[in-house]
Amino acid sequence: MNETRSIHKWAIGAVLTATLLPLPHAIHHAYAATPAQPALSQTLNASANDLPVAALYQNLGDRLIWQDEAMVQALAAAISRLDEDGLTPSDYRADRLVDDYRMGDQSGEQARARFDVEATETLLLALDHLSRGKVNPQTLGSQWSGERPARRYSMVEVRNALVRGDVEAAFAAARPQSSAYQKLRQALNDYRALERNTSGPVAYLSASAEALRVGDSSDAVQTLRQRLTLWGESGLVAADDDAYPMVAVRSDVDDPHYFDTALENAVKRFQRRHQLTADGVVGERTRQVLNTPLSARIDQLRINLERARWLDGFESEPARVWVDVAGYKLHYQRPNGQQWDARVVVGSPQRATPMIHSAISHLTLNPTWTIPPTILREDVLPQVRRNPDYLASRNIQVLAPSGERLDPASVDWQRPGGVMLRQVAGSGNPLGRLVVRFPNDDMIYLHDTPAKSAFGRSQRALSSGCIRVEGIDELAQMLLRDSGSQQQVSSLIKRGSSDQRVNLPQRIPVQLHYLTAWPNAQGEVEFRDDIYRHDAALLQALGRPV
């Protein structure tokens, strides 16, 4: 049976075409014994969801799929392993599939068809969640700006995997292939193993204790060794394979109460993995993080595997800008394969930077700044009411809704109505000399800043939502060059004219994403502060039955 069939439009509107392969001898009987039948058509007509169930059957020649117990067992086994992706196998009937198959197999043609369609719906739902996330990020309110990610896996691969009888290959086709996703998945497995294999409770560090550092000797140092070993650090405690079966222990720890340089290095590694100042000193913040339960980190990994599923596909873009909001970093992957990184300042917890998927369209050089309504209402108006010279001292102009300049003294600042405030271009402008713009509904952009010292802070959630980028002039020049423009940013800025718009000949994709656990450049998974308190809502959504 060699032919080509067109199947339905899939996710982003493209029509996929699948080449039907000959059925292998090993599974030929399972399909060939179950040709098109009225029971299947009736069951498909009664199915109501947005999954491509009917299209898959059409692509398989309208034959039942799950009429061999080995295939059903393979489906149940593959679903059970979704736990390794942070998903919940019980959402997909993993524990009931084989029993339901046997019951349907004994109950006649209509029951067999009904089970077959339900099993196929289960498969496609699991693949959908594995590919683009169980949770629709649009349901999380302000956390997400834009459309739900599209299904990205190939139905051709799924169809061919089923023809071969290789259910696991269908799941592999849907699972994100990015290196970051694979590292998060491995970390989830590792942390579950640590939790599973830790023998008995491990003492917590006292929250009120003094800071610990090299040279100290106390019972607290011994507890510190135990806590770090719990987190996977090796060589810090005396040999006890039963207590710590997952890590290497030592038989030559001279004094477990003494804070030596090996322990200091372990503390620094731990601090780097948890977005802490890596000074080797165990102060209040480091103690708090060390005392975090393993179960909380496991939940954090599940949460960020879900976010990684929303991101999947972005790595395939030849040029892309990615703002790692919770990591306070911007990464620009250039078309030539080079990566440019920069520190950023992001929105404060009160004015969180949203997650945005867009494409950079143009630059604004020597920008003026029209003060957004929230900042006007909450920050500027109270200042103006207290100090009549506030606007003049900052070169802020008052404009009528029509754009006409107004005398500040003519405005009733208790009831200013629809006036707008615009700060002129210059060294004191909060946008600096340069803005990188991309379409979005939240008026978010990347920009320069006169407040350079903020980049030196370890916690940089300080802005009103937009992204301040260290070295943005260098980024802007690369964006122009990589999109086909020969214009020089420095020369254009020196012209001095305000609000110069410079279009990119070719738009470059940009994503602003919020990730509280993510691999660093060395491949180690880092845990970050949940600065916007988004994790709890996503964890709750992940736990809801489908």
Coordinates of C-alpha atoms in Angstrom, one line a residue:
M1 CA 0.0 0.0 0.0
N2 CA 2.1 2.9 -1.3
E3 CA 0.2 6.2 -1.7
T4 CA 0.2 9.7 -0.4
R5 CA -2.7 11.2 1.4
S6 CA -3.2 14.8 2.5
I7 CA -4.2 15.2 6.1
H8 CA -5.9 18.1 7.9
K9 CA -4.4 21.5 8.6
W10 CA -2.2 21.1 11.6
A11 CA -1.7 23.8 14.3
I12 CA -0.2 26.6 12.3
G13 CA -2.3 26.0 9.2
A14 CA 0.2 24.1 7.1
V15 CA -1.1 21.0 5.4
L16 CA 1.1 18.0 6.2
T17 CA 1.4 15.2 3.8
A18 CA 2.3 11.7 4.9
T19 CA 3.6 8.8 2.9
L20 CA 1.9 5.6 3.9
L21 CA 4.4 2.9 4.5
P22 CA 3.8 -0.8 4.0
L23 CA 2.8 -2.5 7.2
P24 CA 5.6 -4.5 8.6
H25 CA 5.0 -8.2 9.0
A26 CA 5.3 -8.1 12.8
I27 CA 2.2 -5.9 13.2
H28 CA 0.5 -6.4 9.8
H29 CA -2.1 -8.6 11.4
A30 CA -3.1 -6.1 14.0
Y31 CA -4.0 -3.6 11.3
A32 CA -5.0 -5.8 8.4
A33 CA -7.6 -7.6 10.5
T34 CA -9.4 -4.4 11.3
P35 CA -10.4 -2.5 8.1
A36 CA -12.7 0.5 7.9
Q37 CA -16.0 -0.2 9.5
P38 CA -19.3 1.6 10.5
A39 CA -18.5 1.3 14.2
L40 CA -15.3 3.4 13.8
S41 CA -17.2 6.0 11.7
Q42 CA -19.9 6.3 14.3
T43 CA -17.5 6.6 17.2
L44 CA -15.4 9.2 15.4
N45 CA -18.5 11.2 14.6
A46 CA -19.4 11.2 18.3
S47 CA -15.8 12.4 19.3
A48 CA -15.7 16.1 20.2
N49 CA -12.3 17.7 20.7
D50 CA -9.7 19.6 18.8
L51 CA -7.3 16.7 18.5
P52 CA -6.6 15.4 15.0
V53 CA -8.2 12.0 15.7
A54 CA -10.1 11.5 12.5
A55 CA -7.2 12.7 10.4
L56 CA -4.9 10.1 12.0
Y57 CA -7.3 7.3 11.3
Q58 CA -7.7 8.6 7.7
N59 CA -4.0 8.6 7.3
L60 CA -3.8 5.0 8.6
G61 CA -6.4 3.8 6.0
D62 CA -9.3 4.0 8.5
R63 CA -8.0 1.0 10.4
L64 CA -8.2 0.5 14.1
I65 CA -4.9 1.0 15.9
W66 CA -5.2 -0.5 19.3
Q67 CA -6.4 -4.1 18.6
D68 CA -3.3 -5.8 19.8
E69 CA -2.7 -6.0 23.6
A70 CA 1.1 -5.5 23.1
M71 CA 0.4 -2.1 21.4
V72 CA -1.9 -1.1 24.3
Q73 CA 0.7 -2.1 26.9
A74 CA 3.4 -0.1 25.0
L75 CA 1.1 2.9 25.1
A76 CA 0.5 2.5 28.8
A77 CA 4.2 2.1 29.4
A78 CA 5.1 5.2 27.4
I79 CA 2.5 7.3 29.3
S80 CA 3.8 6.0 32.6
R81 CA 7.2 7.4 31.6
L82 CA 5.8 10.9 31.2
D83 CA 6.5 11.3 34.9
E84 CA 10.1 11.8 33.8
D85 CA 8.9 15.0 31.9
G86 CA 7.1 16.3 35.0
L87 CA 3.7 15.3 33.7
T88 CA 1.2 13.1 35.6
P89 CA 0.6 9.7 34.0
S90 CA -2.8 9.3 35.6
D91 CA -4.1 12.3 33.5
Y92 CA -3.9 9.9 30.5
R93 CA -5.4 6.7 32.0
A94 CA -2.1 4.9 32.1
D95 CA -3.3 2.6 34.9
R96 CA -6.6 1.7 33.1
L97 CA -5.7 1.3 29.5
V98 CA -5.0 -2.5 29.5
D99 CA -8.0 -3.3 31.5
D100 CA -10.2 -1.2 29.3
Y101 CA -8.8 -2.9 26.2
R102 CA -9.6 -6.3 27.6
M103 CA -13.1 -5.3 28.5
G104 CA -13.7 -3.8 25.1
D105 CA -12.2 -6.8 23.3
Q106 CA -14.9 -9.0 24.9
S107 CA -17.8 -6.7 24.3
G108 CA -18.3 -6.6 20.6
E109 CA -17.4 -4.4 17.6
Q110 CA -18.8 -1.1 18.8
A111 CA -17.0 -1.4 22.2
R112 CA -13.7 -2.2 20.4
A113 CA -14.1 0.8 18.1
R114 CA -15.0 3.0 21.1
F115 CA -11.9 1.9 23.0
D116 CA -9.7 2.4 20.0
V117 CA -10.8 6.0 19.5
E118 CA -10.5 6.7 23.2
A119 CA -7.0 5.3 23.2
T120 CA -6.1 7.4 20.2
E121 CA -7.5 10.5 21.9
T122 CA -5.4 9.6 24.9
L123 CA -2.2 9.3 22.8
L124 CA -2.8 12.6 21.0
L125 CA -3.6 14.4 24.2
A126 CA -0.4 13.2 25.8
L127 CA 1.6 14.1 22.7
D128 CA 0.0 17.5 22.7
H129 CA 0.9 18.2 26.3
L130 CA 4.4 16.8 25.8
S131 CA 5.0 19.0 22.8
R132 CA 3.5 22.4 23.8
G133 CA 2.6 22.0 27.5
K134 CA -0.4 20.7 29.5
V135 CA -1.2 24.2 30.7
N136 CA -2.3 26.9 28.2
P137 CA -0.2 29.9 29.3
Q138 CA -3.0 32.2 28.2
T139 CA -5.0 31.0 31.2
L140 CA -2.3 32.4 33.6
G141 CA -3.3 36.0 33.0
S142 CA -0.5 38.6 33.0
Q143 CA 2.2 35.9 32.9
W144 CA 1.9 35.4 29.2
S145 CA 1.4 37.8 26.3
G146 CA 0.5 36.3 22.9
E147 CA -1.0 33.1 21.5
R148 CA -0.7 29.6 22.9
P149 CA 2.3 27.8 21.4
A150 CA 1.4 25.7 18.4
R151 CA 1.8 21.9 18.2
R152 CA 5.3 21.4 16.7
Y153 CA 5.7 17.7 16.3
S154 CA 5.3 15.9 12.9
M155 CA 2.2 13.9 12.5
V156 CA 4.0 12.1 9.8
E157 CA 6.5 10.8 12.4
V158 CA 3.7 9.8 14.7
R159 CA 1.9 7.9 11.9
N160 CA 5.0 6.1 10.8
A161 CA 5.9 5.2 14.4
L162 CA 2.4 3.6 14.9
V163 CA 2.8 1.7 11.6
R164 CA 6.0 0.3 12.9
G165 CA 4.4 -0.6 16.2
D166 CA 6.9 1.7 18.0
V167 CA 4.7 3.8 20.4
E168 CA 7.8 5.2 22.2
A169 CA 9.0 6.7 18.9
A170 CA 5.7 8.6 18.7
F171 CA 6.4 10.2 22.1
A172 CA 10.0 10.9 21.1
A173 CA 8.7 12.8 18.1
A174 CA 6.7 15.1 20.3
R175 CA 9.2 15.5 23.2
P176 CA 11.2 18.8 22.9
Q177 CA 14.7 18.1 21.7
S178 CA 16.5 21.2 23.0
S179 CA 19.5 20.6 25.1
A180 CA 18.0 22.8 27.9
Y181 CA 14.9 20.6 28.1
Q182 CA 17.0 17.4 28.2
K183 CA 19.1 18.8 31.1
L184 CA 16.0 19.8 33.0
R185 CA 14.6 16.4 32.5
Q186 CA 17.8 14.8 33.7
A187 CA 17.9 17.1 36.7
L188 CA 14.4 16.0 37.6
N189 CA 15.4 12.4 37.5
D190 CA 18.5 13.2 39.6
Y191 CA 16.7 15.1 42.3
R192 CA 14.0 12.5 42.6
A193 CA 16.7 9.9 43.0
L194 CA 18.3 12.0 45.8
E195 CA 15.0 12.3 47.5
R196 CA 14.2 8.6 47.1
N197 CA 17.6 7.4 48.3
T198 CA 18.3 9.8 51.2
S199 CA 18.1 7.7 54.4
G200 CA 16.3 9.5 57.2
P201 CA 15.9 13.2 57.9
V202 CA 18.8 15.6 57.5
A203 CA 19.2 18.4 60.1
Y204 CA 18.5 22.0 59.1
L205 CA 20.9 24.9 59.6
S206 CA 19.7 27.2 62.2
A207 CA 18.2 30.4 60.8
S208 CA 19.5 32.5 63.6
A209 CA 23.1 31.2 63.5
E210 CA 26.1 33.4 62.7
A211 CA 27.6 33.2 59.2
L212 CA 29.9 30.2 58.6
R213 CA 33.2 30.6 56.8
V214 CA 36.6 29.0 56.3
G215 CA 38.3 28.3 59.6
D216 CA 35.2 27.9 61.7
S217 CA 34.7 24.8 63.8
S218 CA 31.2 23.9 65.2
D219 CA 28.4 21.4 65.0
A220 CA 26.8 23.8 62.5
V221 CA 29.7 23.0 60.1
Q222 CA 28.9 19.3 60.3
T223 CA 25.2 20.1 59.5
L224 CA 26.4 22.2 56.6
R225 CA 28.3 19.2 55.2
Q226 CA 25.2 17.0 55.5
R227 CA 23.0 19.6 53.8
L228 CA 25.4 20.0 50.9
T229 CA 25.7 16.2 50.5
L230 CA 21.9 16.1 50.4
W231 CA 22.1 18.4 47.4
G232 CA 24.5 16.1 45.6
E233 CA 27.9 17.5 46.7
S234 CA 30.5 14.7 47.0
G235 CA 33.4 14.1 49.4
L236 CA 32.2 16.2 52.3
V237 CA 31.1 13.6 54.8
A238 CA 32.7 10.4 56.3
A239 CA 31.8 7.2 54.5
D240 CA 28.2 6.2 55.0
D241 CA 26.9 4.5 51.9
D242 CA 23.5 3.8 53.4
A243 CA 22.8 7.4 54.3
Y244 CA 24.0 8.9 51.0
P245 CA 23.9 6.2 48.3
M246 CA 23.7 8.7 45.4
V247 CA 26.9 10.6 46.1
A248 CA 30.6 9.8 46.7
V249 CA 31.6 9.9 50.4
R250 CA 35.1 9.9 52.0
S251 CA 36.8 7.8 54.5
D252 CA 39.4 10.5 55.2
V253 CA 37.3 13.4 56.6
D254 CA 39.6 14.5 59.4
D255 CA 37.2 16.7 61.3
P256 CA 33.6 17.0 60.1
H257 CA 33.1 20.0 62.4
Y258 CA 35.9 22.0 60.6
F259 CA 35.2 24.4 57.7
D260 CA 38.1 23.7 55.3
T261 CA 38.8 24.9 51.8
A262 CA 37.1 21.8 50.2
L263 CA 33.9 22.8 52.0
E264 CA 34.3 26.4 50.9
N265 CA 34.5 25.3 47.3
A266 CA 31.4 23.2 47.7
V267 CA 29.6 26.2 49.2
K268 CA 30.6 28.4 46.2
R269 CA 29.4 25.8 43.7
F270 CA 26.1 25.6 45.5
Q271 CA 25.8 29.4 45.6
R272 CA 26.5 29.7 41.9
R273 CA 23.8 27.1 41.2
H274 CA 21.3 29.1 43.2
Q275 CA 21.8 32.7 42.0
L276 CA 23.7 33.7 45.2
T277 CA 26.9 35.6 45.6
A278 CA 29.6 32.9 45.4
D279 CA 31.8 34.1 48.3
G280 CA 31.9 30.8 50.2
V281 CA 30.3 32.3 53.2
V282 CA 27.2 30.7 54.6
G283 CA 25.1 33.7 55.6
E284 CA 21.3 34.1 56.1
R285 CA 20.3 33.8 52.5
T286 CA 22.6 30.8 51.7
R287 CA 21.2 29.1 54.8
Q288 CA 17.6 29.6 53.7
V289 CA 18.4 28.1 50.3
L290 CA 20.3 25.2 51.8
N291 CA 17.2 24.4 54.0
T292 CA 14.9 24.2 51.0
P293 CA 13.3 20.8 50.8
L294 CA 14.2 18.5 47.9
S295 CA 10.5 18.2 47.1
A296 CA 10.3 22.0 46.5
R297 CA 13.2 21.7 43.9
I298 CA 11.4 18.8 42.3
D299 CA 8.3 20.9 41.9
Q300 CA 10.4 23.7 40.5
L301 CA 11.9 21.5 37.9
R302 CA 8.4 20.2 36.9
I303 CA 7.2 23.9 36.6
N304 CA 10.1 24.8 34.3
L305 CA 9.9 21.7 32.2
E306 CA 6.4 23.0 31.4
R307 CA 7.7 26.4 30.5
A308 CA 10.4 24.8 28.4
R309 CA 7.6 23.1 26.4
W310 CA 6.2 26.6 25.7
L311 CA 9.6 27.6 24.4
D312 CA 10.3 24.6 22.2
G313 CA 11.2 25.5 18.6
F314 CA 12.8 28.8 19.3
E315 CA 16.3 27.3 19.3
S316 CA 15.9 26.4 15.6
E317 CA 15.8 30.1 14.6
P318 CA 19.1 31.1 13.0
A319 CA 19.1 34.5 14.7
R320 CA 17.3 35.1 17.9
V321 CA 17.2 37.3 21.0
W322 CA 16.2 35.7 24.3
V323 CA 15.7 37.6 27.5
D324 CA 16.0 35.2 30.5
V325 CA 14.0 37.4 32.9
A326 CA 14.5 35.5 36.2
G327 CA 18.2 35.0 35.2
Y328 CA 18.7 38.7 34.5
K329 CA 20.4 37.9 31.2
L330 CA 20.0 38.6 27.5
H331 CA 21.3 36.2 24.9
Y332 CA 21.6 37.0 21.2
Q333 CA 22.3 34.0 19.0
R334 CA 23.8 35.4 15.8
P335 CA 23.4 33.9 12.3
N336 CA 27.1 33.0 12.3
G337 CA 26.7 30.8 15.4
Q338 CA 28.3 33.3 17.8
Q339 CA 26.4 34.2 21.0
W340 CA 26.4 37.6 22.7
D341 CA 25.4 37.8 26.3
A342 CA 24.5 40.8 28.5
R343 CA 23.3 41.6 32.0
V344 CA 19.8 43.1 32.1
V345 CA 17.5 44.9 34.6
V346 CA 13.9 43.6 34.5
G347 CA 10.6 44.6 35.9
S348 CA 10.1 44.8 39.7
P349 CA 7.7 42.4 41.5
Q350 CA 5.1 45.1 41.4
R351 CA 5.6 45.7 37.7
A352 CA 6.5 42.3 36.3
T353 CA 7.9 41.9 32.9
P354 CA 5.5 39.6 30.9
M355 CA 6.5 36.6 28.8
I356 CA 6.5 37.8 25.1
H357 CA 7.1 36.2 21.8
S358 CA 7.6 38.7 19.0
A359 CA 10.2 39.9 16.4
I360 CA 12.4 43.0 16.6
S361 CA 11.3 45.5 14.0
H362 CA 13.2 48.7 14.5
L363 CA 15.4 50.9 16.7
T364 CA 14.7 54.4 18.1
L365 CA 17.8 56.5 18.5
N366 CA 17.9 59.5 20.9
P367 CA 14.4 58.6 22.1
T368 CA 12.1 60.9 24.0
W369 CA 10.1 59.2 26.7
T370 CA 6.3 59.4 26.9
I371 CA 5.7 58.5 30.5
P372 CA 3.3 55.5 30.7
P373 CA 0.0 55.9 32.5
T374 CA 0.9 53.7 35.5
I375 CA 4.2 55.5 36.1
L376 CA 2.5 58.8 35.6
R377 CA -0.2 58.0 38.1
E378 CA 1.8 56.2 40.7
D379 CA 5.3 57.8 40.5
V380 CA 5.3 61.2 38.7
L381 CA 2.1 62.9 39.8
P382 CA 2.9 62.6 43.5
Q383 CA 6.2 64.2 42.8
V384 CA 4.7 67.1 40.8
R385 CA 2.2 67.8 43.5
R386 CA 4.9 68.1 46.1
N387 CA 7.4 70.0 43.9
P388 CA 6.3 72.5 41.3
D389 CA 9.8 72.5 39.7
Y390 CA 9.9 68.7 39.3
L391 CA 9.0 68.7 35.6
A392 CA 11.4 71.5 34.6
S393 CA 14.3 69.9 36.5
R394 CA 13.9 66.8 34.4
N395 CA 13.2 68.3 31.0
I396 CA 9.7 66.9 31.0
Q397 CA 7.2 68.5 28.7
V398 CA 3.4 68.7 29.3
L399 CA 1.2 67.8 26.3
A400 CA -2.5 68.0 25.6
P401 CA -4.1 64.8 24.1
S402 CA -3.8 66.5 20.8
G403 CA 0.0 66.8 21.2
E404 CA 0.0 70.6 21.9
R405 CA 2.5 71.9 24.4
L406 CA 1.0 73.1 27.6
D407 CA 2.3 75.4 30.4
P408 CA 2.6 73.2 33.5
A409 CA 1.2 76.1 35.6
S410 CA -2.0 75.9 33.6
V411 CA -2.7 72.3 34.7
D412 CA -4.7 71.3 37.8
W413 CA -2.3 68.6 39.0
Q414 CA -5.0 67.3 41.4
R415 CA -7.2 66.5 38.3
P416 CA -4.8 66.6 35.3
G417 CA -7.3 64.9 33.0
G418 CA -5.8 63.4 29.8
V419 CA -2.5 65.3 29.8
M420 CA 0.6 63.5 28.7
L421 CA 4.2 63.9 30.0
R422 CA 7.2 63.6 27.7
Q423 CA 10.8 63.7 28.7
V424 CA 13.1 65.1 26.0
A425 CA 16.0 63.1 24.6
G426 CA 19.3 63.5 26.5
S427 CA 21.7 62.0 29.0
G428 CA 19.1 62.1 31.8
N429 CA 16.4 60.3 29.8
P430 CA 15.6 56.9 31.4
L431 CA 15.7 55.3 28.0
G432 CA 19.3 56.5 27.4
R433 CA 20.3 56.9 23.7
L434 CA 18.7 53.8 22.2
V435 CA 15.5 51.7 22.2
V436 CA 15.1 48.3 20.5
R437 CA 11.4 47.8 19.7
F438 CA 9.2 44.8 18.8
P439 CA 5.4 44.6 18.5
N440 CA 3.5 43.6 21.7
D441 CA 0.4 44.6 23.6
D442 CA 2.3 45.6 26.8
M443 CA 4.5 48.5 25.4
I444 CA 7.6 46.5 26.5
Y445 CA 11.0 47.2 24.8
L446 CA 14.7 46.8 25.3
H447 CA 16.5 50.1 26.1
D448 CA 19.6 51.9 27.2
T449 CA 19.8 53.5 30.6
P450 CA 21.9 56.2 32.4
A451 CA 21.8 54.1 35.6
K452 CA 24.6 51.8 34.7
S453 CA 25.5 50.9 38.3
A454 CA 22.3 48.7 38.6
F455 CA 23.9 46.1 36.3
G456 CA 26.4 45.3 39.1
R457 CA 23.7 44.2 41.5
S458 CA 23.0 40.5 41.9
Q459 CA 19.2 41.0 42.1
R460 CA 18.1 43.2 39.2
A461 CA 14.3 43.2 39.3
L462 CA 14.1 47.0 39.5
S463 CA 12.4 48.5 36.4
S464 CA 8.8 49.3 35.5
G465 CA 8.6 46.3 33.2
C466 CA 10.8 47.2 30.3
I467 CA 14.3 45.6 29.9
R468 CA 17.4 47.7 30.4
V469 CA 20.3 46.1 28.6
E470 CA 24.0 46.5 29.4
G471 CA 25.9 47.4 26.2
I472 CA 22.7 47.8 24.1
D473 CA 24.5 49.9 21.5
E474 CA 26.7 46.9 20.6
L475 CA 23.6 44.7 20.4
A476 CA 21.8 47.2 18.2
Q477 CA 24.8 47.3 15.8
M478 CA 24.8 43.5 15.5
L479 CA 21.1 43.5 14.9
L480 CA 21.5 45.9 12.0
R481 CA 24.4 44.1 10.5
D482 CA 22.9 40.7 10.9
S483 CA 19.6 41.8 9.3
G484 CA 21.4 43.3 6.2
S485 CA 21.9 47.0 7.1
Q486 CA 25.2 48.8 6.8
Q487 CA 24.2 51.8 9.0
Q488 CA 26.3 52.7 12.0
V489 CA 24.5 53.2 15.2
S490 CA 27.2 55.5 16.7
S491 CA 27.0 57.8 13.7
L492 CA 23.2 57.9 13.7
I493 CA 23.2 58.8 17.4
K494 CA 25.7 61.6 16.9
R495 CA 23.4 63.3 14.5
G496 CA 21.4 64.3 17.6
S497 CA 17.9 64.3 16.2
S498 CA 15.3 62.9 18.5
D499 CA 13.3 59.8 17.9
Q500 CA 15.1 58.6 14.8
R501 CA 13.5 55.4 13.6
V502 CA 15.8 52.8 12.0
N503 CA 14.1 49.8 10.6
L504 CA 15.8 46.4 10.5
P505 CA 15.7 45.1 6.9
Q506 CA 14.7 41.7 8.3
R507 CA 13.0 41.2 11.6
I508 CA 14.8 39.1 14.2
P509 CA 12.8 36.9 16.6
V510 CA 12.7 37.8 20.3
Q511 CA 11.4 36.1 23.4
L512 CA 11.1 37.3 26.9
H513 CA 10.7 34.3 29.2
Y514 CA 10.4 33.6 32.9
L515 CA 12.3 30.5 34.1
T516 CA 13.1 29.8 37.7
A517 CA 15.2 26.7 36.9
W518 CA 17.4 26.6 33.8
P519 CA 20.8 25.2 32.7
N520 CA 23.7 27.7 32.7
A521 CA 26.5 27.9 30.1
Q522 CA 28.3 25.0 31.8
G523 CA 25.1 22.8 31.6
E524 CA 24.4 22.8 35.3
V525 CA 20.8 23.6 36.2
E526 CA 20.5 26.8 38.2
F527 CA 17.7 27.6 40.6
R528 CA 16.5 31.2 40.6
D529 CA 14.2 33.2 42.9
D530 CA 10.6 33.2 41.9
I531 CA 10.7 37.0 41.9
Y532 CA 7.1 37.4 40.5
R533 CA 5.6 34.5 42.5
H534 CA 4.4 32.8 39.3
D535 CA 5.5 29.3 40.2
A536 CA 2.6 28.5 42.6
A537 CA -0.1 29.2 40.0
L538 CA 1.6 27.1 37.4
L539 CA 2.2 24.2 39.8
Q540 CA -1.5 24.3 40.7
A541 CA -2.5 24.3 37.1
L542 CA -0.2 21.3 36.4
G543 CA -1.9 19.4 39.2
R544 CA -5.5 19.8 37.9
P545 CA -6.9 16.6 36.2
V546 CA -7.5 16.9 32.5

